[in-house]
XYZ file of C-alpha atoms in Angstrom:
153
model
C 103.525 -29.474 3.455
C 104.321 -32.938 4.698
C 107.788 -34.406 4.300
C 106.594 -36.384 1.237
C 104.997 -33.423 -0.453
C 101.698 -31.626 -0.542
C 98.683 -33.663 0.545
C 95.982 -32.278 -1.831
C 92.254 -32.990 -1.701
C 90.566 -32.417 -5.046
C 86.838 -32.224 -5.632
C 84.260 -30.923 -8.074
C 80.588 -30.924 -8.813
C 79.372 -32.008 -12.247
C 80.046 -28.520 -13.643
C 83.796 -28.940 -12.827
C 84.224 -32.602 -13.585
C 86.092 -32.189 -16.862
C 88.736 -29.920 -15.340
C 89.041 -32.022 -12.177
C 89.701 -35.117 -14.194
C 92.524 -33.513 -16.217
C 94.079 -31.652 -13.207
C 94.102 -34.896 -11.185
C 96.442 -36.373 -13.803
C 98.657 -33.278 -13.458
C 98.828 -33.647 -9.694
C 99.659 -37.316 -9.919
C 102.652 -36.430 -12.043
C 103.863 -33.467 -9.996
C 106.905 -34.282 -7.793
C 105.767 -31.629 -5.259
C 102.621 -33.683 -4.460
C 102.857 -36.653 -2.106
C 99.174 -37.577 -1.925
C 96.054 -36.785 -3.865
C 92.618 -37.563 -2.477
C 89.773 -37.472 -5.028
C 86.597 -36.405 -3.293
C 84.425 -36.794 -6.355
C 82.249 -36.294 -8.193
C 82.680 -39.195 -10.459
C 81.323 -39.761 -13.959
C 77.546 -39.646 -14.100
C 77.399 -38.581 -10.447
C 75.466 -35.489 -9.292
C 76.666 -34.258 -5.833
C 75.849 -30.748 -4.818
C 79.024 -28.643 -4.429
C 78.481 -27.827 -0.741
C 78.953 -31.425 0.172
C 82.226 -31.708 -1.751
C 83.512 -28.398 -0.356
C 82.631 -29.457 3.194
C 84.470 -32.767 2.785
C 87.558 -31.003 1.676
C 87.350 -28.442 4.427
C 87.136 -31.260 6.997
C 90.356 -32.782 5.653
C 92.053 -29.378 6.006
C 90.615 -28.953 9.530
C 91.789 -32.356 10.663
C 95.260 -32.005 9.075
C 94.616 -34.890 6.729
C 95.279 -32.542 3.762
C 97.538 -29.566 3.380
C 95.596 -28.020 0.495
C 92.366 -28.506 -1.391
C 91.461 -27.696 -5.008
C 87.749 -27.305 -5.677
C 86.202 -26.893 -9.081
C 82.678 -25.994 -9.977
C 81.097 -23.787 -12.629
C 82.377 -20.468 -11.171
C 84.525 -21.418 -8.104
C 82.289 -19.130 -6.079
C 79.918 -21.643 -4.493
C 82.728 -23.933 -3.549
C 84.559 -21.045 -1.836
C 81.464 -19.976 0.084
C 80.727 -23.510 1.249
C 84.379 -24.251 2.314
C 84.681 -21.006 4.221
C 81.815 -22.002 6.475
C 84.259 -24.243 8.243
C 86.453 -22.803 11.011
C 90.117 -22.313 10.198
C 89.554 -23.020 6.460
C 90.512 -20.197 4.168
C 89.215 -20.722 0.643
C 89.500 -18.336 -2.247
C 88.296 -18.198 -5.818
C 91.134 -17.177 -8.073
C 91.417 -17.065 -11.897
C 94.677 -15.230 -12.369
C 98.347 -15.700 -11.356
C 98.606 -12.685 -9.069
C 95.468 -13.700 -7.087
C 96.676 -17.291 -6.724
C 100.057 -16.009 -5.462
C 98.496 -13.576 -2.931
C 96.013 -16.124 -1.756
C 98.810 -18.086 -0.257
C 101.509 -15.578 0.509
C 99.243 -12.959 1.921
C 96.233 -14.890 3.167
C 97.580 -18.369 3.831
C 94.592 -19.825 1.971
C 94.658 -23.621 1.899
C 91.845 -23.985 -0.576
C 91.866 -22.848 -4.196
C 88.517 -22.714 -6.004
C 88.300 -22.279 -9.751
C 85.470 -22.142 -12.289
C 85.431 -24.411 -15.307
C 82.896 -22.023 -16.960
C 85.114 -18.990 -16.259
C 88.616 -19.845 -17.410
C 90.136 -22.181 -20.003
C 91.594 -25.493 -19.099
C 95.195 -24.585 -19.838
C 94.934 -21.434 -17.664
C 93.472 -23.595 -14.875
C 96.260 -26.123 -15.135
C 98.869 -23.355 -15.047
C 97.336 -21.691 -11.952
C 97.410 -25.009 -10.096
C 101.029 -25.493 -10.944
C 101.807 -22.040 -9.693
C 99.713 -22.552 -6.519
C 101.740 -25.604 -5.581
C 104.889 -23.476 -5.670
C 103.783 -21.019 -2.976
C 104.153 -21.561 0.743
C 103.056 -19.118 3.425
C 105.872 -17.612 5.512
C 104.777 -17.549 9.196
C 107.297 -14.788 9.762
C 105.837 -12.520 7.010
C 104.003 -9.282 7.820
C 100.804 -11.091 6.943
C 101.121 -13.562 9.745
C 99.598 -11.163 12.228
C 96.567 -10.663 9.896
C 96.036 -14.431 9.677
C 96.354 -14.699 13.471
C 93.656 -12.006 13.819
C 91.299 -13.896 11.423
C 91.870 -17.134 13.387
C 91.455 -15.351 16.713
C 88.095 -13.872 15.611
C 86.890 -17.327 14.644
C 87.861 -19.085 17.859
């Protein structure tokens, strides 16, 4: 997290546009968030999810964003596409425990959710919870994350 708060990239395809629009407002109002980057799509735009996920992953790779939130129909395609980039750890999570462990155990920087899978209020809550977690580099999970990164180098 930067000194000013989380720098969060947010993107969706057209299947996640409604949730993205609402959650962007939540992020703008959250005091833990210092910067929000909207990667699209925009109204009446049709961008394939791999392009949005790749753009978010590049911001993570280049340290221009601390976290990314990606929304599509299921959250699965976004996670697959984002994980193609080295040193990007993206997960699909639709429950509180998975969101917690994605950060605390796996140091995942990218959360992917599915607009067609969970309700809007659940999605909003999960994003609020996600912002409250920070990976502890001294935790027992740190060695596992290092092993993942070493294997990708």
